[in-house]
Short mmCIF file of C-alpha atoms in Angstrom, two decimals:
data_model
loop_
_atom_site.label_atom_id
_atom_site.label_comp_id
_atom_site.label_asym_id
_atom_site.label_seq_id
_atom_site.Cartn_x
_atom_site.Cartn_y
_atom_site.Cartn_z
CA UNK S 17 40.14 -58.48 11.82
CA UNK S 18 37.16 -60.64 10.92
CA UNK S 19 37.41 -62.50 7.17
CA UNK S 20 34.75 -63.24 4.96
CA UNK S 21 34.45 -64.87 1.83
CA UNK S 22 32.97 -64.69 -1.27
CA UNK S 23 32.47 -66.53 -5.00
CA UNK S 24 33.24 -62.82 -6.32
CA UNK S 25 34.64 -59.57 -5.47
CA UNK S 26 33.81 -56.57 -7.29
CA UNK S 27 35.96 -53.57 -6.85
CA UNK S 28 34.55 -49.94 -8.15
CA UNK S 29 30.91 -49.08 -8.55
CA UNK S 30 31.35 -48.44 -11.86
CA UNK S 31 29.61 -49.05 -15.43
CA UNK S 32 30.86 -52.24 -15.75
CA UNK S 33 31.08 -53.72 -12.48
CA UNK S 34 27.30 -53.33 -11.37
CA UNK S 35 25.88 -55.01 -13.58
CA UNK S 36 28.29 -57.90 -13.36
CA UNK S 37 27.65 -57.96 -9.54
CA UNK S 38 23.15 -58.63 -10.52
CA UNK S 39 24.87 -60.75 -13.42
CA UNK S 40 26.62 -62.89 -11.41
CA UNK S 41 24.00 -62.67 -8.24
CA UNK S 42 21.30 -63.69 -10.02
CA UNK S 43 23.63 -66.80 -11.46
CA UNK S 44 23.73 -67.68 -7.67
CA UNK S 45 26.86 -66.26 -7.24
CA UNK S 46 27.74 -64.81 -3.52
CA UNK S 47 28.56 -61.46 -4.33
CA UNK S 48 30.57 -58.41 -2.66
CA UNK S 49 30.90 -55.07 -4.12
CA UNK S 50 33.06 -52.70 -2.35
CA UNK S 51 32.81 -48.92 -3.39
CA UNK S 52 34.68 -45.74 -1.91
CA UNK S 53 32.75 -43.09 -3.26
CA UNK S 54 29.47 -43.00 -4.67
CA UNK S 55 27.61 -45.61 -6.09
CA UNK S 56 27.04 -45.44 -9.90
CA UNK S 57 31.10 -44.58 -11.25
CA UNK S 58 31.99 -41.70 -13.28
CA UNK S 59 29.38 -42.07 -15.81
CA UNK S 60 26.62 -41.39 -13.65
CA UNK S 61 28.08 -38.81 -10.70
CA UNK S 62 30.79 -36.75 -12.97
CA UNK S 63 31.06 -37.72 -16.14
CA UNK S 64 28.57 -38.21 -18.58
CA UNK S 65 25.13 -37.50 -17.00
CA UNK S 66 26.02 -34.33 -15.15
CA UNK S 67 27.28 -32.84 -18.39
CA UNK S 68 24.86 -33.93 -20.76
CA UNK S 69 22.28 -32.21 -18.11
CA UNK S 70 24.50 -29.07 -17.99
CA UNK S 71 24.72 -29.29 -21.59
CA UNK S 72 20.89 -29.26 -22.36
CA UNK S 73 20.38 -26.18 -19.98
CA UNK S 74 23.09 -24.36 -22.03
CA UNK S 75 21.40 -25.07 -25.67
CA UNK S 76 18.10 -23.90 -24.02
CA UNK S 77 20.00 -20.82 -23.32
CA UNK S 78 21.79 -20.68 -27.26
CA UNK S 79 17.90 -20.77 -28.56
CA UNK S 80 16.32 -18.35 -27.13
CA UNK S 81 19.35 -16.08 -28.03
CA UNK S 82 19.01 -16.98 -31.32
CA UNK S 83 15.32 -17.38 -31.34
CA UNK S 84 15.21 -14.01 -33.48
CA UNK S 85 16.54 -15.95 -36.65
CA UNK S 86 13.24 -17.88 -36.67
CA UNK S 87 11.29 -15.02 -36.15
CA UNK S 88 10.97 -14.95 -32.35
CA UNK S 89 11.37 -12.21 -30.42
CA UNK S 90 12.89 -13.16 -27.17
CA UNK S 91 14.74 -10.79 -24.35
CA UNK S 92 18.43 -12.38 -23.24
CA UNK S 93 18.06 -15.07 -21.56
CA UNK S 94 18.64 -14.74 -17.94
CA UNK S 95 20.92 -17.52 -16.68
CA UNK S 96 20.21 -18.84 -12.93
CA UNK S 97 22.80 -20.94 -12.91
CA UNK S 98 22.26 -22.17 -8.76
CA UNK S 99 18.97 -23.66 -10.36
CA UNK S 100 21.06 -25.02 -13.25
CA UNK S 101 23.22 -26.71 -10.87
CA UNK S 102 19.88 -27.64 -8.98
CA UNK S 103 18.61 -29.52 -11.50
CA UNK S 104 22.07 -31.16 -13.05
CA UNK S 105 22.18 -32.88 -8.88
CA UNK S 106 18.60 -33.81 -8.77
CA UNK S 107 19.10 -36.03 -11.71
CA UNK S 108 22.58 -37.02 -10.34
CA UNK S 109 21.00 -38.01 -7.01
CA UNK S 110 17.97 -39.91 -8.80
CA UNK S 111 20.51 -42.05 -10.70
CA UNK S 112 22.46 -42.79 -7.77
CA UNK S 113 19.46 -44.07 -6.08
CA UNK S 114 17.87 -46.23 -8.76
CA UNK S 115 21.95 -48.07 -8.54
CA UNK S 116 21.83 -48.27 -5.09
CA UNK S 117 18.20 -50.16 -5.25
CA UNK S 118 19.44 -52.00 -8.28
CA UNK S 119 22.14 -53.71 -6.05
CA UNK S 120 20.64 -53.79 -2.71
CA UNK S 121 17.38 -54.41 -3.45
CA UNK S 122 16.47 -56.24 -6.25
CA UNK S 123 18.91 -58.25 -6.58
CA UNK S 124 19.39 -60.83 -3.30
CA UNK S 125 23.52 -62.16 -2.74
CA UNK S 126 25.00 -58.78 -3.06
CA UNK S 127 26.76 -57.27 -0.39
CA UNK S 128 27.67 -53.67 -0.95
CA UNK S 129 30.46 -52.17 1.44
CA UNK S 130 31.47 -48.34 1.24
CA UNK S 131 35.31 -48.05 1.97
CA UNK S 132 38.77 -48.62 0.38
CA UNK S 133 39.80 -52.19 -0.83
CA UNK S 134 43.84 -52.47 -1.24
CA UNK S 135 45.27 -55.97 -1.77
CA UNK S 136 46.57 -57.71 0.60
CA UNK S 137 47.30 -61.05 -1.43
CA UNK S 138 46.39 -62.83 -5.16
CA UNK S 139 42.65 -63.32 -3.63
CA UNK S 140 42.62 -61.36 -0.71
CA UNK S 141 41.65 -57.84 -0.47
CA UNK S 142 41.31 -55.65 3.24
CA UNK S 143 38.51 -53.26 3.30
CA UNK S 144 38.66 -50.17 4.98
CA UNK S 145 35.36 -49.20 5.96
CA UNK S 146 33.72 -45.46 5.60
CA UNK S 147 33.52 -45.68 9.44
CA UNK S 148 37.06 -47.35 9.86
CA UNK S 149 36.33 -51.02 10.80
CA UNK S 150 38.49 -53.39 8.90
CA UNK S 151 37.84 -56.75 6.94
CA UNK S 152 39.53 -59.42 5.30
CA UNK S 153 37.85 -60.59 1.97
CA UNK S 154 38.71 -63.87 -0.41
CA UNK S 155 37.58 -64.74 -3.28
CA UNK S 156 38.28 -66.50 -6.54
CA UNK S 157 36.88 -64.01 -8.79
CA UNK S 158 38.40 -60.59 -8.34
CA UNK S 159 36.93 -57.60 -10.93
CA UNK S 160 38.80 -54.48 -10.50
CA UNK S 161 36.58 -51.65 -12.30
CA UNK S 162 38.39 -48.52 -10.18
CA UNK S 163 38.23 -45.98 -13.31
CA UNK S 164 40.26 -43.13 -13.39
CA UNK S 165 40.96 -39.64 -11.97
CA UNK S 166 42.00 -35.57 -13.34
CA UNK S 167 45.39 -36.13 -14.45
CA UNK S 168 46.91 -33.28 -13.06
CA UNK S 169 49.99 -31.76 -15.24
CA UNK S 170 53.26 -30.42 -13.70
CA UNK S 171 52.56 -26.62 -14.20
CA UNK S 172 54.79 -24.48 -12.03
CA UNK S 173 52.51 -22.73 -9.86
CA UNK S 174 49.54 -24.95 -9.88
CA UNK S 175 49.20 -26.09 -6.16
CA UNK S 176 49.24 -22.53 -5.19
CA UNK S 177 45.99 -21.49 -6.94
CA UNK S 178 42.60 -22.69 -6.77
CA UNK S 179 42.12 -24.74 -10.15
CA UNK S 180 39.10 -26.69 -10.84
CA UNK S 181 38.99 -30.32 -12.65
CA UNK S 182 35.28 -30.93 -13.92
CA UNK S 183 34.56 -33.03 -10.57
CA UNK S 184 34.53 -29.19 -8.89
CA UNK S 185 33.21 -27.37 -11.89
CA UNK S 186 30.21 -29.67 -11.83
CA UNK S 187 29.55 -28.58 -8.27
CA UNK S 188 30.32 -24.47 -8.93
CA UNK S 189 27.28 -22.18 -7.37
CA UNK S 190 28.77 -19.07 -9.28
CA UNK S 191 29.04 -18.72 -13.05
CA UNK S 192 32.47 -18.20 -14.03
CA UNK S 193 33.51 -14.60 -15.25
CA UNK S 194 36.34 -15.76 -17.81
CA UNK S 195 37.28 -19.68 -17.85
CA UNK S 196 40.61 -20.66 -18.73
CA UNK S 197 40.27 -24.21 -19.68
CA UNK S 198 43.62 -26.19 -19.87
CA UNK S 199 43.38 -28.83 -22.80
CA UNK S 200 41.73 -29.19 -25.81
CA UNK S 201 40.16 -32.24 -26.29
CA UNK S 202 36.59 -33.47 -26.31
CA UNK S 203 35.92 -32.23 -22.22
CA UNK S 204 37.78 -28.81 -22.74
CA UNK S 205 35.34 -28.22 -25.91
CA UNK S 206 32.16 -29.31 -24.25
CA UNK S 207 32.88 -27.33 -21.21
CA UNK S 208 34.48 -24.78 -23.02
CA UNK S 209 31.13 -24.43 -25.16
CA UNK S 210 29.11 -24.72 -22.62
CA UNK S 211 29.89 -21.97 -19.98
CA UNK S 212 30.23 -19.74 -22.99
CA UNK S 213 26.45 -20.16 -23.84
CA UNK S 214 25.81 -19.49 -20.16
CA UNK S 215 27.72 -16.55 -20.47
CA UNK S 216 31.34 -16.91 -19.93
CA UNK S 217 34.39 -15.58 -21.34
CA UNK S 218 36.10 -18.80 -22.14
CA UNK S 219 39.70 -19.48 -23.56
CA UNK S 220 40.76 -22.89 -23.71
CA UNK S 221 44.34 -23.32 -23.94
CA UNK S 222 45.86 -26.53 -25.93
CA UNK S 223 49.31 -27.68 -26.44
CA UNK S 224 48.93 -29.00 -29.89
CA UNK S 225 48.13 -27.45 -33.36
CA UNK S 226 44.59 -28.64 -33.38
CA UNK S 227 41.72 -29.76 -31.03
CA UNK S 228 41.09 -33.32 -31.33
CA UNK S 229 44.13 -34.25 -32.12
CA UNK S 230 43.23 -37.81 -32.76
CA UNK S 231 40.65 -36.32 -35.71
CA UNK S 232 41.01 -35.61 -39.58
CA UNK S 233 42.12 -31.85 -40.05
CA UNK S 234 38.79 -31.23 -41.59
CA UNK S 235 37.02 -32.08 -38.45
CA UNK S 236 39.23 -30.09 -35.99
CA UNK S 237 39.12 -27.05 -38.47
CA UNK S 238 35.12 -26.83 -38.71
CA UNK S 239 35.10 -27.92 -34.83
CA UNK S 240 37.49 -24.49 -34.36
CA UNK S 241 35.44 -22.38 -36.51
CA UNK S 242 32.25 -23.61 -34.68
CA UNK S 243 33.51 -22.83 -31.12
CA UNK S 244 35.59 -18.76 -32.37
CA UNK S 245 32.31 -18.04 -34.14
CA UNK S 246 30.43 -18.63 -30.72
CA UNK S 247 32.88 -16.11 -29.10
CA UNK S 248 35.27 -18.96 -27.45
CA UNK S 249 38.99 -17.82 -27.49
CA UNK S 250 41.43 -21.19 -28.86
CA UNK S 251 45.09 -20.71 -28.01
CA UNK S 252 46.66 -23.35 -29.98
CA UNK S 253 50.25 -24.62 -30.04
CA UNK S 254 50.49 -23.15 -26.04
CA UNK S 255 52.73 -24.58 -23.73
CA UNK S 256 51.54 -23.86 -20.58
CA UNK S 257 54.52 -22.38 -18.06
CA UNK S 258 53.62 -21.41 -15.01
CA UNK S 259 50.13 -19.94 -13.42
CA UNK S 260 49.91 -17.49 -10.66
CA UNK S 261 46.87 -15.72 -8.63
CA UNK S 262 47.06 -11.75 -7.70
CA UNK S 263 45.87 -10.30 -4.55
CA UNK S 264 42.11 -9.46 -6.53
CA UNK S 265 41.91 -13.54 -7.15
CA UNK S 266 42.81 -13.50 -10.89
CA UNK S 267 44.15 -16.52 -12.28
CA UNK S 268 47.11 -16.09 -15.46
CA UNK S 269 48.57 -18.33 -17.19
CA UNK S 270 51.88 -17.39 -18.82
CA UNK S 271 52.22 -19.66 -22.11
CA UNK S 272 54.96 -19.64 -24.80
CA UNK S 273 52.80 -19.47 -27.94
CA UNK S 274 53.35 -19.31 -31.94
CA UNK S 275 53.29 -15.64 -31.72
CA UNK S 276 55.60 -15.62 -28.56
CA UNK S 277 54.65 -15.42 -25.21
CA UNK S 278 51.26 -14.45 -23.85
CA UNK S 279 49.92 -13.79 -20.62
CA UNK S 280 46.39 -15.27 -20.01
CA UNK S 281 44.34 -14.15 -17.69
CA UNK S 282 41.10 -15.29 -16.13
CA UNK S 283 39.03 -16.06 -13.01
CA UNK S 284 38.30 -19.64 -13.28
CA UNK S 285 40.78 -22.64 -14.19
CA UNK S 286 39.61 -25.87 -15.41
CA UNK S 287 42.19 -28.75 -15.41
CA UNK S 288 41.26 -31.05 -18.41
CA UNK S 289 44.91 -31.97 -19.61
CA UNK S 290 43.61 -35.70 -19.44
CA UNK S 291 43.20 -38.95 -17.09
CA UNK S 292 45.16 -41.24 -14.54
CA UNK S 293 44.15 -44.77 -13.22
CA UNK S 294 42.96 -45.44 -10.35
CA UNK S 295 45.34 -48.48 -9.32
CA UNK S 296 47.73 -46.51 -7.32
CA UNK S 297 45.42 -47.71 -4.07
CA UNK S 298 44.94 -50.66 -4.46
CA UNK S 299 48.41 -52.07 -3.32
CA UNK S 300 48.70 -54.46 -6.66
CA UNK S 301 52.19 -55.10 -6.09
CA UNK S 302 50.54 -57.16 -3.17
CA UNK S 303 48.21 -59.39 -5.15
CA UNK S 304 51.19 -59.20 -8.30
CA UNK S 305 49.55 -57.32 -10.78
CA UNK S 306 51.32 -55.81 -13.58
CA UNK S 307 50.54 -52.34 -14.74
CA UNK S 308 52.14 -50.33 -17.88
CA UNK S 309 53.82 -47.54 -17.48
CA UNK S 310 50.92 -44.87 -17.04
CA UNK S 311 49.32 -47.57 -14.37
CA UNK S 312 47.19 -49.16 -16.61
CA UNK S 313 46.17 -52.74 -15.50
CA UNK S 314 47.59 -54.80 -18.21
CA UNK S 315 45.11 -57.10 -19.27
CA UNK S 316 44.63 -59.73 -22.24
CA UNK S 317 42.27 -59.28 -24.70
CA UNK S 318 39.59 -61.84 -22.14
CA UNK S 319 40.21 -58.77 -19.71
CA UNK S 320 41.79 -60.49 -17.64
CA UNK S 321 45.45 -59.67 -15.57
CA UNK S 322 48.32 -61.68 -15.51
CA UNK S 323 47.20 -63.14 -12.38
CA UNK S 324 44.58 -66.01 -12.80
CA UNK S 325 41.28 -64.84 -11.69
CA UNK S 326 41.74 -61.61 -11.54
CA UNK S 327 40.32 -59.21 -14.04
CA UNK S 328 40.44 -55.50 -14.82
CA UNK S 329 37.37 -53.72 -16.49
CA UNK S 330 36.51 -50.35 -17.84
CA UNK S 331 38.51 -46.96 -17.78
CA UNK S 332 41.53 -48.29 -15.14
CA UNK S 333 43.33 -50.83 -18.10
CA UNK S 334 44.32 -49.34 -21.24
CA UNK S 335 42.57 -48.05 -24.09
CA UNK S 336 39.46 -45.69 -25.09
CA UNK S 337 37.30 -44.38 -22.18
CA UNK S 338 34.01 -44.75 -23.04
CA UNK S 339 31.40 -45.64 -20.96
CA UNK S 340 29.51 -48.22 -23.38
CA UNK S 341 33.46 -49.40 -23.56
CA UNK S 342 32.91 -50.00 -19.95
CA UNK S 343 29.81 -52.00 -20.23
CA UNK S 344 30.66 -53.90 -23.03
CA UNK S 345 33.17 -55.26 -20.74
CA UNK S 346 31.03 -56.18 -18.19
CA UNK S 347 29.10 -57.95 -21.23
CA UNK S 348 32.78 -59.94 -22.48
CA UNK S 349 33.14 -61.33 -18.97
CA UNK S 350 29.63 -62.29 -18.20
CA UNK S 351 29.40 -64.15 -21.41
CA UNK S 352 32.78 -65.78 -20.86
CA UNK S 353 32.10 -67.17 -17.64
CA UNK S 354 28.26 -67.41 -17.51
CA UNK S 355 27.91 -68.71 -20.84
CA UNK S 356 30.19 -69.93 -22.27
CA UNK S 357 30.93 -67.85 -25.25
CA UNK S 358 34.59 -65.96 -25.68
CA UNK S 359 34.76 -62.62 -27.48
CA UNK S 360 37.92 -60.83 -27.69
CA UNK S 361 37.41 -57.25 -25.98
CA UNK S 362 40.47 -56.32 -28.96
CA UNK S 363 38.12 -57.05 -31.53
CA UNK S 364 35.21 -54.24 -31.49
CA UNK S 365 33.94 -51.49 -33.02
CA UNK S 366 34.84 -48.08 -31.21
CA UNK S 367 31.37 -45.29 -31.52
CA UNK S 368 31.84 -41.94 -29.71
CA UNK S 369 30.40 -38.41 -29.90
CA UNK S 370 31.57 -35.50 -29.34
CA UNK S 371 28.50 -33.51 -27.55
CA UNK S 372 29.21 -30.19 -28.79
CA UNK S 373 26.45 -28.28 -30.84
CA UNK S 374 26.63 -29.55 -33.51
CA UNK S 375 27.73 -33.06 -32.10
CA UNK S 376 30.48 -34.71 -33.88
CA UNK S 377 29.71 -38.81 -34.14
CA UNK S 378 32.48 -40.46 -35.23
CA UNK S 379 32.60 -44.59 -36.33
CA UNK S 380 35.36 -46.27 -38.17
CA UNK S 381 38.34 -45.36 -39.94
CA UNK S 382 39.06 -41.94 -39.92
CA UNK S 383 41.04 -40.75 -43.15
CA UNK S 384 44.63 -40.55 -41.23
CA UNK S 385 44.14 -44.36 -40.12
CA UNK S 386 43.16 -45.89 -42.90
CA UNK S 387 45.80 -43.82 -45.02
CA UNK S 388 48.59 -44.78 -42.04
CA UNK S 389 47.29 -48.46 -42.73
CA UNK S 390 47.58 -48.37 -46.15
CA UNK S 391 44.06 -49.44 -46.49
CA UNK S 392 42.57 -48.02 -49.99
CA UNK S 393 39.40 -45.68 -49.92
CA UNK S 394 37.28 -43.82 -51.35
CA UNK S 395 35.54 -40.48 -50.22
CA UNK S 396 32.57 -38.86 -50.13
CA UNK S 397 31.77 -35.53 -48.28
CA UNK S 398 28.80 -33.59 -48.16
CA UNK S 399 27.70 -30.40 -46.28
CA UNK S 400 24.69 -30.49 -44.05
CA UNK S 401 23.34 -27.57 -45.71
CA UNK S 402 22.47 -29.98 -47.98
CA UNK S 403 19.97 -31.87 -46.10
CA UNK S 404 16.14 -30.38 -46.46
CA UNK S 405 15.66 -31.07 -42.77
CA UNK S 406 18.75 -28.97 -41.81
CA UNK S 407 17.57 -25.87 -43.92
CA UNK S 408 14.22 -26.26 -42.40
CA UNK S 409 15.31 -26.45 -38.77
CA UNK S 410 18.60 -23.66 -39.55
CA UNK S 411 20.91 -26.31 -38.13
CA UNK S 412 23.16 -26.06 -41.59
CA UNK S 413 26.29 -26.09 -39.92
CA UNK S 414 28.92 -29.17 -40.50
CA UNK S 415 29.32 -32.11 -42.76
CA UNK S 416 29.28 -35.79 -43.19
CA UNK S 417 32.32 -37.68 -44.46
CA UNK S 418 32.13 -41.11 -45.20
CA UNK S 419 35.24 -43.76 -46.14
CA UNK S 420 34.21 -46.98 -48.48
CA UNK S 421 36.49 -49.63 -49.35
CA UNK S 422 37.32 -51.42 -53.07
CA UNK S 423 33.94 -53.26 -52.13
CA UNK S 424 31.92 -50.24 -51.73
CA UNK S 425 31.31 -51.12 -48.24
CA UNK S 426 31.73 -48.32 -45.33
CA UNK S 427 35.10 -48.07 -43.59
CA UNK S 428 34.28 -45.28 -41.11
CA UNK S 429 32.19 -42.08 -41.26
CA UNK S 430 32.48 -39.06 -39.02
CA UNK S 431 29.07 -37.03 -38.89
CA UNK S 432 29.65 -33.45 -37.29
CA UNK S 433 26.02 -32.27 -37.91
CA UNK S 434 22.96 -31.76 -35.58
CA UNK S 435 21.97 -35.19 -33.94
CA UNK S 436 25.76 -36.13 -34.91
CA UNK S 437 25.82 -39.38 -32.40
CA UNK S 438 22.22 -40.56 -33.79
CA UNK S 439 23.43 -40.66 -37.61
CA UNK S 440 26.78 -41.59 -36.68
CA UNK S 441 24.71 -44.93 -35.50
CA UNK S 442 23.32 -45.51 -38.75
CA UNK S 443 26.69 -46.06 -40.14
CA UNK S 444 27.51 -48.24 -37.42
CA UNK S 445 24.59 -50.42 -38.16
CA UNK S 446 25.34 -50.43 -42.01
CA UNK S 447 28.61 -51.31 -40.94
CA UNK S 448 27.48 -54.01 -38.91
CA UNK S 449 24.83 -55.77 -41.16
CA UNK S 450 27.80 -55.20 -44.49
CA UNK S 451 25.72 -53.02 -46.94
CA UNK S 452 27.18 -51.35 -50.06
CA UNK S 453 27.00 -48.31 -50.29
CA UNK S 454 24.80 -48.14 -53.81
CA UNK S 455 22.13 -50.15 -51.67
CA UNK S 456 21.75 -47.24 -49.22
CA UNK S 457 21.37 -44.56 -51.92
CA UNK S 458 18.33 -46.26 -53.00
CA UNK S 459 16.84 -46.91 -49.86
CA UNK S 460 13.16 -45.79 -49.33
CA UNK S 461 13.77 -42.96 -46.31
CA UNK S 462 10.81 -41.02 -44.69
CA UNK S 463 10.91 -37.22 -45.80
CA UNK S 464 12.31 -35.20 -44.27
CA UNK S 465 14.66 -36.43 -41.76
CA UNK S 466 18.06 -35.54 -41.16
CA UNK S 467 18.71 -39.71 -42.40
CA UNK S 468 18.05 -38.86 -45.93
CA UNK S 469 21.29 -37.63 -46.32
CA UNK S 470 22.17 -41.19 -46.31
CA UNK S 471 20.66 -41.06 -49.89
CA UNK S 472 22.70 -38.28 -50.87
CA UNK S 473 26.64 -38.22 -49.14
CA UNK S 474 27.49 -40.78 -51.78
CA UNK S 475 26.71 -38.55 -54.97
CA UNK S 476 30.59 -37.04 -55.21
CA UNK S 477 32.63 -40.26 -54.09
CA UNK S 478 36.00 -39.53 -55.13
CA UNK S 479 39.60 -41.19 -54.16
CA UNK S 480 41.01 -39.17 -51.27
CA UNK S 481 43.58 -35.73 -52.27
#
């Protein structure tokens, strides 16, 4: 077996470990970037532009349904979902070719191999090749930026029937009649959401009292009342038991409940109970890497493992997974060994949306933390019906909530409105650049935009209930 070497190994095509391999490259590094599956990582082939495509097809749908309110007279929309699917892979495959011509082409000293890497020592890793050649690489610089997988729960019956994780949904040719989806976190709502404006039944199925369980009860109660007035089924407080398939192909899925037990039944199942690491490959054990107890790559707060050169980036160590997480990896390790400049990856701020309709942006403290940190706050909340541009567009649904501290600066916001993620940015930025909350209410603000609510959330600040 032939062994080549390298000033850097890359492991996982992912968000964070391209552009370190052009980073690097184009610092004269020799690089080597070994990839099992597609180029491009979750982000780009199953995670978050597939479903944003999906996504947009299904809130073309949800307008011309509702196109009436405005005035419009429009016939039901007619949902060809092959050509949905059609267009979701066309953008998928685009993507995955402007990566592959990112590393291969325009960037000279990277060396991109498709197989499986597992680790053979502290700086050696074999490649198994797509076609089943073997090689021995070394280097000093490993970057292990695997991701993660479905996590797959223990539910008796499960391996008997055909369930679906969103790697398989993503890929379905027929629209499901009824979707059971099993979890109810940001995925299962999105999904869930989603098939039901193509014209689904949809139930999703969670195991706690609320969706987002990591969210104020505010949020998960509007979130709830957003999804049941679209026609989506919640089971709440569910624990799944067992799921079987008849003879016709239906799915059910018998769950002790609040109300006792109920038998759910349904023609598609979606998986979305969560995520696992990929690290259970790679033979670490091998190269001495220590994992926690989930098989998250432990790493300290430079991202790197306990072994000296070797560093773990994005989803497959612990923590949020986000891809702009991801990157922002790829940006602390560039910047501590290309320039110079050390930035703790413990120390950042944490932006997300949720990309339901209407998108819930979330920045900051929510009001559980800071109450569970004993931080003081004060709170202002505001409905979007407030906001001229949402009663001129009809997007009233939602609010804005927004925490500020004994300095009247912001503490966190969460922004579950129309463009959610956009405003929820605007906070970020105030956030960012320390502004006080009486200089935003008498900020200038072109009229009318869904921003001007900016001048407005702050009118009923009160200390929290």
């Amino acid at each position: 077996m032939p062994t080549f070497s390298y000033d850097a190994l890359i492991i996982g095509s992912g968000q964070a470990g391209n552009p370190l391999a052009t980073a690097l490259a184009d610092a004269g590094r020799r690089v080597v970037l070994v990839e099992e599956n597609h180029l491009g990582g979750s982000c780009v082939n199953y995670g978050c532009s597939p479903t944003k495509a999906l996504l947009a097809a299904a809130e073309r749908a949800h307008h011309i349904r509702t196109a009436a309110e405005y005035g419009i007279r429009a016939q039901e929309p007619e949902v060809d979902f092959p050509a949905i699917i059609a267009r979701k892979e066309a953008l998928v495959q685009h993507s995955r070719a402007g990566v592959r011509s990112n590393l291969t082409q325009e960037h000279p000293g990277i060396t991109v191999l498709h197989g499986h890497a597992a680790f053979t020592g502290p700086h050696s890793v074999r490649v198994t090749l797509v076609e089943g050649d073997e090689r021995e690489i070394e280097a000093p610089l490993i970057f292990i930026n695997t991701g993660t997988r479905p996590a797959i729960p223990p539910l008796a019956g499960l391996e008997a029937v055909p369930y679906l994780t969103t790697t398989e949904l993503l890929d379905l040719q027929e629209l499901p009649e009824h979707l059971l989806i099993l979890g109810g976190g940001y995925i299962g709502m999105e999904f869930g959401q989603m098939f039901r404006r193509f014209g689904s039944r949809v139930t999703i199925i969670e195991s706690g009292k609320k969706l987002l369980e990591r969210e104020d009860d505010d949020v998960c109660a509007a979130m709830q009342e957003v999804l049941a007035a679209e026609g989506v089924e919640l089971v709440l407080g569910a624990e799944a038991r067992r799921v079987s398939r008849n003879a016709a192909g239906q799915l059910t899925i018998s769950a002790h409940t609040p109300a006792g037990e109920r038998r759910l039944h349904g023609s598609h199942l979606l998986i979305a109970t969560g995520r696992t690491p990929n690290s259970d490959k790679l033979d670490l054990s091998k190269a001495g890497i220590k994992t926690d107890e989930k098989g998250y790559i432990r790493v300290n707060s430079s991202l790197e493992t306990n072994v000296r050169g070797i560093y773990a980036l994005g989803d497959v160590h612990a923590g949020p997974q986000f891809t702009h997480l991801s990157y922002d990896d790829y940006r602390v390790v560039r910047d501590a060994l290309l320039h110079g400049k050390r930035r703790s990856a413990r120390q950042r701020p944490l932006p997300y949306t949720v990309f339901t309709d209407p998108q819930l942006g979330r920045i900051g403290l929510s009001e559980e933390q800071a109450q569970a940190q004993k931080i003081p706050y004060r709170v202002a909340k505001m409905p979007v019906r407030t906001i001229g541009r949402a009663r001129e567009t009809g997007r009233t649904t939602g609010f804005w909530k927004v925490l500020v501290d004994s300095q009247d600066r912001i503490l966190g916001a969460a922004i579950f409105c129309a463009e959610g993620g956009e405003l929820m940015t605007m906070f970020q930025l105030i956030m960012m650049g320390r502004l006080k909350y009486p200089q935003l209410q008498n900020m200038i603000i072109a009229h009318p935009t869904w921003a001007e609510g900016i001048n407005n959330v702050f009118a009923k600040l009160q200390e929290p209930e």
